Short mmCIF file of C-alpha atoms in Angstrom, two decimals:
data_model
loop_
_atom_site.label_atom_id
_atom_site.label_comp_id
_atom_site.label_asym_id
_atom_site.label_seq_id
_atom_site.Cartn_x
_atom_site.Cartn_y
_atom_site.Cartn_z
CA MET A 1 78.12 16.20 -45.61
CA PRO A 2 75.82 17.40 -42.83
CA ARG A 3 72.08 17.38 -43.33
CA THR A 4 70.66 20.86 -43.86
CA ILE A 5 67.59 21.93 -41.90
CA LEU A 6 65.92 25.20 -42.83
CA CYS A 7 63.95 26.74 -39.95
CA TYR A 8 61.38 29.04 -41.55
CA GLY A 9 59.50 30.96 -38.91
CA ASP A 10 58.42 34.20 -37.32
CA SER A 11 59.47 36.17 -34.23
CA ASN A 12 59.83 33.09 -32.04
CA THR A 13 62.36 31.74 -34.54
CA TRP A 14 64.01 35.15 -34.83
CA GLY A 15 64.36 35.20 -31.04
CA TYR A 16 62.17 38.13 -30.01
CA ILE A 17 62.53 38.90 -26.30
CA PRO A 18 59.09 39.31 -24.66
CA SER A 19 58.24 42.92 -23.90
CA ARG A 20 55.35 44.74 -22.27
CA SER A 21 52.26 44.12 -24.35
CA ASP A 22 50.58 47.48 -23.74
CA ASN A 23 53.58 49.65 -24.56
CA TYR A 24 55.15 49.11 -27.98
CA GLN A 25 58.94 48.85 -27.92
CA PRO A 26 61.50 48.15 -30.66
CA ALA A 27 62.40 44.47 -30.89
CA SER A 28 65.18 43.04 -28.74
CA ARG A 29 66.71 39.69 -29.68
CA TYR A 30 68.07 36.73 -27.77
CA LYS A 31 71.66 35.79 -28.57
CA ARG A 32 72.10 32.97 -31.06
CA HIS A 33 73.03 30.41 -28.40
CA GLU A 34 69.81 31.29 -26.52
CA ARG A 35 67.46 30.86 -29.47
CA TRP A 36 65.93 27.46 -30.18
CA THR A 37 67.69 27.25 -33.53
CA GLY A 38 71.10 27.85 -31.95
CA ILE A 39 70.40 25.35 -29.19
CA LEU A 40 69.22 22.83 -31.78
CA GLN A 41 72.51 23.20 -33.64
CA VAL A 42 74.42 22.27 -30.49
CA LEU A 43 72.12 19.33 -29.72
CA LEU A 44 72.39 17.88 -33.23
CA ASN A 45 76.10 18.76 -33.53
CA SER A 46 78.06 18.73 -36.77
CA LYS A 47 75.90 16.06 -38.40
CA TYR A 48 73.36 18.77 -39.15
CA LEU A 49 73.51 22.35 -40.38
CA ILE A 50 70.74 24.51 -38.89
CA VAL A 51 69.78 27.44 -41.10
CA GLU A 52 67.83 30.11 -39.25
CA GLU A 53 65.25 32.05 -41.27
CA GLY A 54 63.11 33.80 -38.67
CA LEU A 55 61.41 37.14 -39.28
CA ASN A 56 59.25 39.20 -36.95
CA SER A 57 55.59 39.41 -38.05
CA ARG A 58 56.03 36.86 -40.87
CA THR A 59 52.74 35.38 -42.06
CA THR A 60 52.16 32.27 -44.13
CA HIS A 61 50.75 34.11 -47.15
CA ILE A 62 49.36 37.52 -46.16
CA ASP A 63 50.71 40.98 -46.99
CA TYR A 64 50.70 43.67 -44.33
CA PHE A 65 49.65 46.97 -45.86
CA HIS A 66 52.87 48.56 -44.55
CA MET A 67 55.22 45.53 -44.47
CA PRO A 68 54.95 43.54 -47.72
CA ASP A 69 58.22 41.76 -46.99
CA ARG A 70 56.56 39.77 -44.20
CA ASN A 71 54.66 37.50 -46.60
CA GLY A 72 56.16 34.03 -46.11
CA LYS A 73 54.81 32.71 -49.39
CA THR A 74 56.47 35.44 -51.44
CA TYR A 75 59.94 34.99 -49.95
CA LEU A 76 60.00 31.20 -49.65
CA PRO A 77 61.02 30.22 -53.22
CA SER A 78 64.17 32.36 -53.22
CA CYS A 79 64.91 31.33 -49.63
CA LEU A 80 64.82 27.66 -50.60
CA TYR A 81 67.11 28.20 -53.55
CA SER A 82 69.55 30.24 -51.45
CA HIS A 83 70.07 27.42 -48.97
CA ALA A 84 69.68 24.38 -51.25
CA PRO A 85 70.20 21.51 -51.11
CA ILE A 86 67.94 21.15 -48.06
CA ASP A 87 67.01 17.93 -46.29
CA LEU A 88 64.22 19.28 -44.08
CA VAL A 89 62.20 22.49 -43.92
CA ILE A 90 60.64 23.32 -40.56
CA LEU A 91 57.60 25.58 -40.88
CA ALA A 92 56.92 27.39 -37.61
CA LEU A 93 54.30 29.90 -38.73
CA GLY A 94 50.62 30.75 -38.42
CA GLY A 95 50.44 32.89 -35.31
CA ASN A 96 50.70 36.23 -37.08
CA ASP A 97 47.96 35.25 -39.51
CA ALA A 98 45.57 35.30 -36.54
CA LYS A 99 46.03 39.04 -35.98
CA SER A 100 42.81 41.01 -36.12
CA TYR A 101 44.11 43.09 -39.06
CA PHE A 102 43.59 40.18 -41.40
CA ASN A 103 40.20 38.74 -40.40
CA SER A 104 41.54 35.28 -41.21
CA THR A 105 39.75 32.14 -40.11
CA PRO A 106 41.66 29.09 -38.82
CA GLU A 107 40.88 27.49 -42.17
CA ASP A 108 42.41 30.46 -44.00
CA ILE A 109 45.57 30.12 -41.93
CA THR A 110 45.73 26.40 -42.68
CA ALA A 111 45.33 27.10 -46.39
CA GLY A 112 48.27 29.50 -46.14
CA MET A 113 50.38 26.78 -44.57
CA GLY A 114 49.28 24.49 -47.38
CA ASP A 115 50.55 27.01 -49.93
CA LEU A 116 53.99 26.92 -48.32
CA ILE A 117 54.05 23.14 -48.36
CA ASN A 118 53.08 23.11 -52.04
CA ILE A 119 55.99 25.42 -52.87
CA ILE A 120 58.44 23.19 -51.02
CA GLN A 121 57.12 19.91 -52.39
CA SER A 122 57.04 21.17 -55.97
CA SER A 123 60.68 22.26 -55.79
CA SER A 124 63.86 20.35 -56.57
CA TYR A 125 65.82 21.90 -53.70
CA GLY A 126 66.12 18.73 -51.66
CA PRO A 127 69.01 16.25 -51.50
CA GLU A 128 71.18 16.20 -54.63
CA MET A 129 68.98 19.01 -56.06
CA SER A 130 66.81 16.31 -57.60
CA THR A 131 63.98 15.87 -55.09
CA SER A 132 62.04 18.12 -52.75
CA PRO A 133 62.93 18.63 -49.08
CA ARG A 134 60.93 16.95 -46.37
CA VAL A 135 58.61 19.19 -44.35
CA LEU A 136 57.91 19.45 -40.62
CA ILE A 137 55.00 21.62 -39.48
CA ILE A 138 55.18 22.97 -35.93
CA THR A 139 52.15 24.59 -34.30
CA PRO A 140 52.40 28.17 -33.03
CA PRO A 141 52.12 28.67 -29.26
CA ILE A 142 48.67 29.35 -27.85
CA PRO A 143 48.80 32.98 -26.68
CA LEU A 144 47.97 33.92 -23.11
CA PRO A 145 45.10 36.37 -22.43
CA VAL A 146 47.53 39.26 -22.01
CA ALA A 147 48.26 38.98 -25.75
CA GLU A 148 44.94 40.66 -26.48
CA GLU A 149 46.32 43.81 -24.84
CA CYS A 150 49.24 43.98 -27.28
CA VAL A 151 49.56 47.11 -29.39
CA ASP A 152 51.57 47.78 -32.53
CA GLU A 153 53.82 50.74 -33.29
CA ASN A 154 50.71 52.86 -33.93
CA GLY A 155 49.13 51.96 -30.61
CA VAL A 156 46.53 49.71 -32.25
CA LEU A 157 45.36 46.49 -30.58
CA PHE A 158 46.13 43.68 -33.00
CA PHE A 159 45.38 40.34 -31.37
CA ASN A 160 41.72 40.53 -30.39
CA GLY A 161 40.15 37.14 -31.14
CA GLY A 162 43.47 35.60 -32.10
CA ILE A 163 43.69 33.18 -29.20
CA GLU A 164 40.60 31.20 -30.16
CA LYS A 165 41.79 30.97 -33.75
CA ILE A 166 45.20 29.61 -32.78
CA LYS A 167 43.64 27.05 -30.43
CA LYS A 168 42.02 25.46 -33.48
CA LEU A 169 45.22 25.18 -35.51
CA PRO A 170 46.74 22.00 -34.03
CA LEU A 171 43.94 19.76 -35.33
CA LEU A 172 43.82 21.55 -38.67
CA PHE A 173 47.60 21.48 -39.11
CA GLU A 174 47.75 17.80 -38.21
CA LYS A 175 45.07 17.02 -40.80
CA LEU A 176 46.99 19.06 -43.37
CA ALA A 177 50.22 17.25 -42.56
CA ASN A 178 48.52 13.91 -43.12
CA GLU A 179 47.07 15.07 -46.42
CA LYS A 180 50.41 16.41 -47.65
CA THR A 181 52.52 13.56 -46.23
CA CYS A 182 54.43 15.92 -43.98
CA GLU A 183 55.78 15.56 -40.48
CA PHE A 184 53.89 17.26 -37.65
CA LEU A 185 54.83 18.39 -34.15
CA ASN A 186 52.28 19.89 -31.76
CA LEU A 187 53.99 22.04 -29.15
CA ALA A 188 51.04 24.38 -28.60
CA GLU A 189 50.08 23.02 -25.19
CA ASP A 190 53.48 21.88 -23.96
CA ILE A 191 55.53 25.03 -24.46
CA ARG A 192 53.87 28.22 -23.31
CA PRO A 193 54.75 31.81 -24.17
CA SER A 194 55.87 34.39 -21.64
CA SER A 195 53.42 36.00 -19.24
CA VAL A 196 55.05 39.32 -20.16
CA ASP A 197 53.35 39.61 -23.55
CA GLY A 198 51.59 36.27 -23.95
CA ILE A 199 53.12 35.63 -27.37
CA HIS A 200 56.88 35.19 -27.26
CA TYR A 201 59.05 32.51 -25.68
CA GLU A 202 61.38 33.05 -22.75
CA LYS A 203 64.81 31.38 -22.68
CA GLU A 204 63.65 28.18 -20.99
CA ALA A 205 60.88 27.76 -23.55
CA HIS A 206 63.45 28.08 -26.35
CA ARG A 207 65.47 25.31 -24.70
CA LYS A 208 62.43 23.02 -24.37
CA PHE A 209 61.43 23.77 -27.95
CA ALA A 210 64.89 22.81 -29.21
CA VAL A 211 64.87 19.54 -27.27
CA ARG A 212 61.51 18.53 -28.74
CA VAL A 213 62.62 19.41 -32.25
CA GLU A 214 65.85 17.46 -31.76
CA GLU A 215 63.84 14.38 -30.77
CA LYS A 216 61.54 14.77 -33.76
CA THR A 217 64.43 15.32 -36.17
CA LYS A 218 66.13 12.13 -35.05
CA LEU A 219 62.89 10.24 -35.56
CA ILE A 220 62.46 11.69 -39.04
CA PHE A 221 65.93 10.62 -40.13
CA GLY A 222 65.97 7.40 -38.16
CA ASP A 223 68.94 8.66 -36.14
CA ARG A 224 71.09 6.59 -38.45
CA TYR A 225 73.12 9.35 -40.00
#
């Protein structure tokens, strides 16, 4: 049986194609083989099953006033059960929590990530449906300055101040991972978002992301499977 890896993320897991930040456009999506999850499946081959659960605008634990389905904490329990048994859950979230709508601090965002970890670790959706899955936290990319010019569908700037918040997450997420006995991967500095909107990955970044996650996955499982 292949190991199951659930990739629980936001628009960079969904495969959002960068678009002009100052002119809202409907989302366009990379093809599966271009997204980091699809590339990861090829790299890890049939020994692993990569389950993609990316959603644009997903937060760790916050409701949008007009998009309640974007709350990652609310959806996670049923998502885990749907795909169980799961060997590893990758959490690639936190960037949307930094939007100016929410007035969240870096500590608030970290607490939201902690809530997700608690849900996973208190479940029995791991191997043999008798233990909990392992958890890997991945840092969100540090946005480029152009991100602060991004507008939503109503023409409202939504990322003012978000860059400085996200810059503080790697240290906080690493500390959280140590406290919760989780795995941690900091890609914030190594893999940069597109200069088009300052938030989303281009194709080459998806490839680099997949390679780094492949390496980490093999370390987690001892590459002995």
